[in-house]
Coordinates of C-alpha atoms in Angstrom, one line a residue:
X1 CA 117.5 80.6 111.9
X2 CA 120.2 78.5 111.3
X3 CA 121.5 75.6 112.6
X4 CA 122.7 71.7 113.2
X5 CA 119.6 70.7 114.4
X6 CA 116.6 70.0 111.9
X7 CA 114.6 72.8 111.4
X8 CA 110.8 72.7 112.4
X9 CA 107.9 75.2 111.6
X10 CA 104.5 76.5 112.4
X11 CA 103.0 77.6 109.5
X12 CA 99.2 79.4 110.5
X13 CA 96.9 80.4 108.3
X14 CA 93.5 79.2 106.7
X15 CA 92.9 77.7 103.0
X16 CA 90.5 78.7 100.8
X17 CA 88.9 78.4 98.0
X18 CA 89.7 80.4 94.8
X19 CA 88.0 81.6 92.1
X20 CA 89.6 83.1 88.7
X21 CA 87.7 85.4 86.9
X22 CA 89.2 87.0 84.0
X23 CA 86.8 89.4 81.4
X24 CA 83.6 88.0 83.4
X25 CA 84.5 83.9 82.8
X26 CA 86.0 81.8 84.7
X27 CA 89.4 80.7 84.2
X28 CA 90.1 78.0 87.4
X29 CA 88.5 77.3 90.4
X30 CA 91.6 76.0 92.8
X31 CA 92.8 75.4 96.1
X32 CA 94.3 78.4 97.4
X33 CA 95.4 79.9 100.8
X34 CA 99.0 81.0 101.7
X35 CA 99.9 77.8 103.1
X36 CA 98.5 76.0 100.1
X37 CA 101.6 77.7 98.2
X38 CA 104.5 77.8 101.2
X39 CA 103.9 74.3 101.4
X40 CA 104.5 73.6 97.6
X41 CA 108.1 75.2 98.4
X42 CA 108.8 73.9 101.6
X43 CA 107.3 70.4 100.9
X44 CA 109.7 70.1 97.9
X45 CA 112.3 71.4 99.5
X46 CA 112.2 68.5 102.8
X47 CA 111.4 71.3 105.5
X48 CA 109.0 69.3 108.2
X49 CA 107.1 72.0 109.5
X50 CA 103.0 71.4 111.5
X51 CA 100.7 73.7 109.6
X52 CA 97.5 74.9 111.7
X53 CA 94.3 75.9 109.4
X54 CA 90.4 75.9 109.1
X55 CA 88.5 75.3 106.6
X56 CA 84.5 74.1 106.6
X57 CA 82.8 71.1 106.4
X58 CA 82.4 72.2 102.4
X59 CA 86.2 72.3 101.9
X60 CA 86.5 70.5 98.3
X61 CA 90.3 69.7 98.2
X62 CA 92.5 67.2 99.1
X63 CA 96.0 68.1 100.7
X64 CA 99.0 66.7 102.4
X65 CA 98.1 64.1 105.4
X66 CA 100.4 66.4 106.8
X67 CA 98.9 69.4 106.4
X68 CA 94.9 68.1 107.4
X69 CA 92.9 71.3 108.4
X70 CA 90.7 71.4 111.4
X71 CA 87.3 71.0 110.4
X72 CA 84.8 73.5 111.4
X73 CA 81.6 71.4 110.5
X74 CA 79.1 74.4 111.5
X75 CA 81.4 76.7 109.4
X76 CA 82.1 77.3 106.1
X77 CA 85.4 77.8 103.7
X78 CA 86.6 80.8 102.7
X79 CA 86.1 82.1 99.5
X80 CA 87.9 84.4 97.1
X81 CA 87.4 85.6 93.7
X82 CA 89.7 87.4 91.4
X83 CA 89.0 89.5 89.0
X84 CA 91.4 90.1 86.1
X85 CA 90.6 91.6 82.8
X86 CA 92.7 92.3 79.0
X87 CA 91.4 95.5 78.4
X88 CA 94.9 97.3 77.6
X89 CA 92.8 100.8 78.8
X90 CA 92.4 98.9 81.8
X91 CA 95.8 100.4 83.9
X92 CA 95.7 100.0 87.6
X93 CA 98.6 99.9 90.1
X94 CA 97.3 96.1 91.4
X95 CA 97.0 93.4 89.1
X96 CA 93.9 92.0 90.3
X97 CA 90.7 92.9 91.9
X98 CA 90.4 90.5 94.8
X99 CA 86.9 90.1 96.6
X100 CA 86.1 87.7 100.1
X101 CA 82.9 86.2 99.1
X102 CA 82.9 83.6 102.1
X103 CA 84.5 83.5 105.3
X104 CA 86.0 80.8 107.6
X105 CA 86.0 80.8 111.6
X106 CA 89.6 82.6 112.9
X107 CA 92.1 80.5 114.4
X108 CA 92.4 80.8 118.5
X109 CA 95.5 80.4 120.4
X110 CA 94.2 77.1 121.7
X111 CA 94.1 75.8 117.9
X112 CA 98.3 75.9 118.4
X113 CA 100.8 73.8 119.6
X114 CA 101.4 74.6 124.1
X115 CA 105.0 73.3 123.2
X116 CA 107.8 75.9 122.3
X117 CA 109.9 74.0 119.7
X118 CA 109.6 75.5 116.7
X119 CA 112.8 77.4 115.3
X120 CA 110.0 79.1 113.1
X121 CA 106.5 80.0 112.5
X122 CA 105.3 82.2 109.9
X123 CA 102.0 84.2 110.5
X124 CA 100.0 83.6 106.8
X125 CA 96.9 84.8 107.1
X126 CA 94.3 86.0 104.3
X127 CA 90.9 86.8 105.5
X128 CA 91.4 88.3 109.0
X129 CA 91.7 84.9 110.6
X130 CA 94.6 85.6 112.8
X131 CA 94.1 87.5 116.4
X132 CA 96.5 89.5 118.1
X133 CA 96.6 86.5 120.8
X134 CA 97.0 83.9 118.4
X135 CA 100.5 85.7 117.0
X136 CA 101.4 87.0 120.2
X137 CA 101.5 82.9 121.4
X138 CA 103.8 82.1 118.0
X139 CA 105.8 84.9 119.2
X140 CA 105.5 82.5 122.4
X141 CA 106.2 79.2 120.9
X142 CA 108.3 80.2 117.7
X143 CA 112.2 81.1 117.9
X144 CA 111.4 83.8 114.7
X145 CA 107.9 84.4 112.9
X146 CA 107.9 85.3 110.0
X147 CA 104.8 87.8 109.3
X148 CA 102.7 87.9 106.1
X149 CA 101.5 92.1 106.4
X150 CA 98.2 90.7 104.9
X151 CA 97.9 89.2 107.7
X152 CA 97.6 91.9 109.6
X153 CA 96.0 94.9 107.7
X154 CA 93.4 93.7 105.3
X155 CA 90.2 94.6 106.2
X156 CA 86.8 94.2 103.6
X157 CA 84.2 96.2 101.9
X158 CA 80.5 95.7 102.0
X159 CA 80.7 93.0 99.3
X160 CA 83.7 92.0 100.5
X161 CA 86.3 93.5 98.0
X162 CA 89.9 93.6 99.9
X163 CA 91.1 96.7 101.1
X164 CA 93.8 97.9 103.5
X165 CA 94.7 99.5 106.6
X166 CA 97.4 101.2 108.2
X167 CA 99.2 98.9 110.8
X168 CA 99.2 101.0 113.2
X169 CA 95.3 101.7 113.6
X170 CA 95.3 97.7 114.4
X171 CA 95.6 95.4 117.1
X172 CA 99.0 94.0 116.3
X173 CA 101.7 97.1 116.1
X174 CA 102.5 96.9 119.8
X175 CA 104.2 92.9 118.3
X176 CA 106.4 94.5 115.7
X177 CA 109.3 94.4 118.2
X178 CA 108.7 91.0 118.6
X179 CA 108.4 89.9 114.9
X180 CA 111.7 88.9 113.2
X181 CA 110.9 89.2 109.0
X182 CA 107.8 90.8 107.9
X183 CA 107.1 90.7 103.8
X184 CA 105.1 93.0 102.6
X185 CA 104.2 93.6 98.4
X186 CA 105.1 97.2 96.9
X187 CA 101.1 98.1 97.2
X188 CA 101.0 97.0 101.1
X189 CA 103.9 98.9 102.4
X190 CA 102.6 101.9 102.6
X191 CA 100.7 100.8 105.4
X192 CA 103.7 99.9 107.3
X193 CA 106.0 103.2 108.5
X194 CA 109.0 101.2 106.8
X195 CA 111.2 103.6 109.0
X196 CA 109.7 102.5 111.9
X197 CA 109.3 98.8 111.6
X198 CA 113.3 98.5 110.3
X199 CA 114.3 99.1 113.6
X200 CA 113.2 96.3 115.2
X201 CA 112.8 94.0 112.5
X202 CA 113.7 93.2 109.1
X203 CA 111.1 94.2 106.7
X204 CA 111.3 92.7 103.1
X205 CA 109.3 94.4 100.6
X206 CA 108.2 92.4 96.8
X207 CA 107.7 94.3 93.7
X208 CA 107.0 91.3 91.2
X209 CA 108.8 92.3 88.3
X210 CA 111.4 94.5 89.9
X211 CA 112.5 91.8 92.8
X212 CA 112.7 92.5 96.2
X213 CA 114.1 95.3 99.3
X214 CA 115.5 94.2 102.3
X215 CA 115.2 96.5 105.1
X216 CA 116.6 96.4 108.7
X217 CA 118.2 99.0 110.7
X218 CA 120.1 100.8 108.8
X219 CA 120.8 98.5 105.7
X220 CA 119.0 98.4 102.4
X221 CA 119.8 96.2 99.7
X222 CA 117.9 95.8 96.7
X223 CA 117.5 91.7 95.5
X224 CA 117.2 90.8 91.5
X225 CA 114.5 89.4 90.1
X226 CA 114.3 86.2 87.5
X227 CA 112.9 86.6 84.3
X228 CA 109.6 85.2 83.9
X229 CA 105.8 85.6 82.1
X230 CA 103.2 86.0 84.4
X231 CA 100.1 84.2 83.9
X232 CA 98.8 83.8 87.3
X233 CA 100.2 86.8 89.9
X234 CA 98.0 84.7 92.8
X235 CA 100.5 83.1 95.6
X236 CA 103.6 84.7 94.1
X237 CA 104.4 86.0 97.6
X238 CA 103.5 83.1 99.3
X239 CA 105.9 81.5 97.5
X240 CA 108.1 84.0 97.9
X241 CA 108.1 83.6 101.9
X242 CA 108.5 79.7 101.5
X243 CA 111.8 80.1 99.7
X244 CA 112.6 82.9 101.9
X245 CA 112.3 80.6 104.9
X246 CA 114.1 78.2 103.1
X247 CA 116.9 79.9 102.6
X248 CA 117.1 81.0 106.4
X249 CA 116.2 77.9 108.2
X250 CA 119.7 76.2 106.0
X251 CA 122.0 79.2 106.8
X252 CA 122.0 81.1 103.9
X253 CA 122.6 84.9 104.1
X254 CA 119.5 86.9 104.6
X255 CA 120.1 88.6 100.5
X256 CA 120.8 85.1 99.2
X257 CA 117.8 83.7 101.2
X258 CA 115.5 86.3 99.7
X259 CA 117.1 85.8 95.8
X260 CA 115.5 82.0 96.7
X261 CA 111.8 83.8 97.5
X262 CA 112.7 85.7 94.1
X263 CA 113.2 82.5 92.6
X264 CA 110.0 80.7 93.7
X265 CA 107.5 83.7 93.3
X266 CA 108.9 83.6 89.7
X267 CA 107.7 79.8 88.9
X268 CA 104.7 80.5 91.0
X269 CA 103.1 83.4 88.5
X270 CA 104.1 81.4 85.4
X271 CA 101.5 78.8 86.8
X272 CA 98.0 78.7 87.1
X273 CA 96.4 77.8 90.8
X274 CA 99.3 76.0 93.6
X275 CA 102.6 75.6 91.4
X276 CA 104.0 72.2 90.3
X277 CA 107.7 72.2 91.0
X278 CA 109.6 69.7 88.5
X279 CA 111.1 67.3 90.8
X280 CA 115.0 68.0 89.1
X281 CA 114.3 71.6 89.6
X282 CA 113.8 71.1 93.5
X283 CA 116.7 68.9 93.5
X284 CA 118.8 70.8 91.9
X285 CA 118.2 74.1 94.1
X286 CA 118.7 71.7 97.1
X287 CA 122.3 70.8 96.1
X288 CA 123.4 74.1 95.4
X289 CA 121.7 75.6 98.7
X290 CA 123.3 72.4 100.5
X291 CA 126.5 73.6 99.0
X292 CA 126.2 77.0 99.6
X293 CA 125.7 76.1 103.3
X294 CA 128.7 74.1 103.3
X295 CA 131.2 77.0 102.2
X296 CA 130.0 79.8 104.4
X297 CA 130.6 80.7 108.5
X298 CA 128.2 81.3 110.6
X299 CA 126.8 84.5 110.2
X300 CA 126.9 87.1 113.1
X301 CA 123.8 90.0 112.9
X302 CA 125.8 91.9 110.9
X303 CA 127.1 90.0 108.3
X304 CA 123.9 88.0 107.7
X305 CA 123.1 90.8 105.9
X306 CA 125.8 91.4 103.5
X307 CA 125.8 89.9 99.5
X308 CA 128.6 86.9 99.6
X309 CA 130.7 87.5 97.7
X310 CA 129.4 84.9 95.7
X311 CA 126.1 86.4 95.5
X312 CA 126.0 86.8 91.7
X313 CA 127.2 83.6 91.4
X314 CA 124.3 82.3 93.1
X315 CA 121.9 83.9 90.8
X316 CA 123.4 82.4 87.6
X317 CA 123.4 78.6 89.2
X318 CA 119.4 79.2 90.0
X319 CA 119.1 80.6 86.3
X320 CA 120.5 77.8 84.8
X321 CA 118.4 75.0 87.5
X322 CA 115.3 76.9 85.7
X323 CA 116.2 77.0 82.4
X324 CA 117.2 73.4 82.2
X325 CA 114.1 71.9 83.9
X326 CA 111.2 74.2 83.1
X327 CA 109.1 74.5 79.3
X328 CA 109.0 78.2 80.0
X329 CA 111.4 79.3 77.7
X330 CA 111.3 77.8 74.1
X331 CA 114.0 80.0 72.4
X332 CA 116.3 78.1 70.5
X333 CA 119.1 80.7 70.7
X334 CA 121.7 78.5 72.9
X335 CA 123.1 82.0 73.7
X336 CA 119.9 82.8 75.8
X337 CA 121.4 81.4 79.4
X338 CA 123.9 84.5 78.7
X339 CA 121.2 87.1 77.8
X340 CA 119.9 86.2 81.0
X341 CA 122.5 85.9 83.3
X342 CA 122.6 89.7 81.8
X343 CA 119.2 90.8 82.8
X344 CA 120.0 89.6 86.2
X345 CA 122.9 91.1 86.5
X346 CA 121.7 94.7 85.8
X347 CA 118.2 94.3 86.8
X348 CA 116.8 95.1 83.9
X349 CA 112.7 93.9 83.4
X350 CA 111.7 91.7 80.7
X351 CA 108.6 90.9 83.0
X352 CA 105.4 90.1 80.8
X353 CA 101.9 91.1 82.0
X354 CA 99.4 89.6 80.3
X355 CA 96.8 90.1 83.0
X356 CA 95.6 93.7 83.9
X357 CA 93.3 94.5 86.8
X358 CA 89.2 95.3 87.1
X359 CA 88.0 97.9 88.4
X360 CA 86.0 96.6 91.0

C-alpha cells in the first residue's frame, strides 16, 4: 500500500449514535460509528481519504466538512447502547453488552465513488449497512480494502442485542479472496475459519490487553501491546484499523504497521466517546513513522511481513511519544519509561479493567 504518490481512501460505513450505560445510568451519550474513530487517527495523522456514510435527518452531531454524511431525511440514525456494569461477580468473556436500538438505511453501491482511485478503502460497517454489492464495488474501485469482520457477521436479536454469525453462512465469503486485511477481535474470530481465510488474505486478530496476531499464509507473528487503563473499550478497534492503515499506506512493514493500531486502540479505551489525540503526540508518531519510512526498502510480499530489525526499537520510541504527551500516567518514579519498555518487551499485561460486562 505503499508508495510515492499521496495515498487516498474510501472509508464506508454509517455513524451512530451512542449510548453508555454502566449499572443502569448513563455515563455519555456521544458520536460513535467506526469512521467517527478511524477518522480521529487518520485525520491527525494527514491521510486525505472520502468517507461515505448515512445518518437521519435526527443525526445530532457535528463532524468534519470533510466527512458530511448523506442525509436520509425519511430515515433515522442508528442507535446503540452499551451496557457495562462493576459487579466484580459479573465475569463475561465481552466487555460489554451492546444492543441496536435504531437503525439507519444501508449504503448502495451507487452511494460510492464510479472512479477507481483509491489505493484503499476499508469496509467499517456496524449495523448491517454494507451489501455484498456495495463491497464487492470497493473491491472494484479500491487497490486493497481493508475489512472490519463486524461488518460482515453481526446479525441482531429481537430487541436488538448484537450477536454473531459464522462468515461463511453470509453473503460475503465468496469476496475473501478478494479482500487484502481483514481485523477481527478475539470474540469475532471464531466466526472466521482463520485457516481458511489466511490463504488468501491476511487476517489480523485484537485481543485488547494481550495485542494483536497477524495471520497470512503461512506466517504468524504475535504484536505487543502498550500499557494502558481502560475506561471506555468502545472504538478501540476502530482505532486500531486507522493506525493500521496508517502504517501501510506510508510503507511501514505489516508487524510495525499493526504495533501503530496497538498504539491507537490503547489511547482510544483510556478515553471516553471519539478520542482526543494531543496534537505533540500525533506529531511526534508522524516524525518517527516518516523516519522509519525513510530507512527501510521496499518491501517484497515476503518481507513485508517480517519484524525490522528495529522492531523493538520502534516500540520504545512510541512508549516514550505517549508517556511524554499524555496525563495517563502520574507516577513519579522517573524509572517508569524503563518498567515499561519491560512490559513491552516480554508482553507481560498490566491492562486495567475497570468495566465488566451485563448480562443482557
Amino acid at each position: 500500500m505503499g508508495g510515492n504518490r499521496e495515498p487516498r481512501g474510501l472509508i464506508v460505513g454509517n455513524y451512530c449514535h451512542d449510548v453508555l450505560i454502566k449499572d443502569e445510568v448513563v455515563l455519555a451519550e456521544t458520536l460513535g460509528g467506526a469512521v467517527s474513530f478511524i477518522s480521529a487517527v487518520l485525520d491527525g495523522l494527514d491521510i486525505t481519504s472520502d468517507y461515505v456514510s448515512k445518518v437521519g435527518s435526527d443525526f445530532a452531531y457535528s463532524v468534519n466538512l470533510n466527512h458530511t454524511p448523506i442525509v436520509s431525511p425519511s430515515g433515522k440514525t442508528a442507535v446503540f447502547h452499551a451496557y457495562f456494569t462493576s459487579d466484580p461477580s459479573e465475569i463475561r468473556r465481552e466487555d460489554r453488552v451492546l444492543k441496536r436500538v435504531q437503525s439507519c438505511n444501508p449504503i448502495s453501491p451507487s452511494d460510492l465513488p464510479d472512479e477507481a482511485n483509491f489505493n484503499f478503502g476499508m469496509a467499517v460497517g456496524i449495523a448491517g449497512e454494507i451489501s455484498p454489492e456495495t463491497l464487492e464495488k470497493m473491491l472494484d474501485i479500491c487497490d486493497v480494502v481493508l475489512v472490519d469482520i463486524q461488518a460482515l457477521i453481526r446479525d441482531f436479536e429481537i430487541d436488538g442485542t448484537v450477536k454473531l454469525m459464522n462468515l461463511n453462512e453470509t453473503g460475503f465469503s465468496h469476496l475473501l479472496p478478494r479482500i487484502g486485511f481483514l481485523k477481527a477481535s478475539a470474540e469475532e474470530a471464531p466466526y472466521v475459519d482463520i485457516e481458511e481465510a489466511r490463504k488468501s488474505c491476511c487476517v489480523v486478530v485484537t485481543s485488547g490487553k494481550d495485542g494483536c496476531t497477524v495471520y497470512c499464509k503461512d506466517i504468524e507473528l504475535q504484536i505487543s501491546p502498550f500499557t494502558t487503563v481502560q475506561v471506555d473499550p468502545t472504538g478501540a478497534g476502530d482505532s486500531f484499523l486507522g493506525g493500521l492503515v496508517a502504517g501501510l499506506v506510508h510503507g511501514l512493514a505489516v508487524p510495525d504497521a499493526a504495533l501503530l493500531g496497538n498504539f491507537f486502540g490503547s489511547l482510544t479505551v483510556g478515553q471516553i466517546g471519539i478520542p482526543k489525540f494531543d496534537s505533540t503526540l500525533m506529531q511526534k508518531v508522524k516524525d518517527e513513522v516518516q523516519r522509519r519510512k525513510m530507512q527501510c526498502d521496499e518491501h517484497d510480499d515476503e518481507s513485508r511481513f517480517k519484524k525490522p530489525s528495529d522492531h523493538e526499537q520502534f516500540i520504545a520510541s512510541l512508549c516514550t511519544a505517549k508517556l511524554l504527551t499524555t496525563d495517563e500516567v502520574l507516577d513519579p518514579d522517573p524509572s517508569y519509561a524503563n518498567h515499561q519498555m519491560l512490559f513491552l518487551k516480554n508482553s507481560v499485561s498490566v491492562y486495567e479493567e475497570p468495566i465488566k460486562a451485563m448480562d443482557p
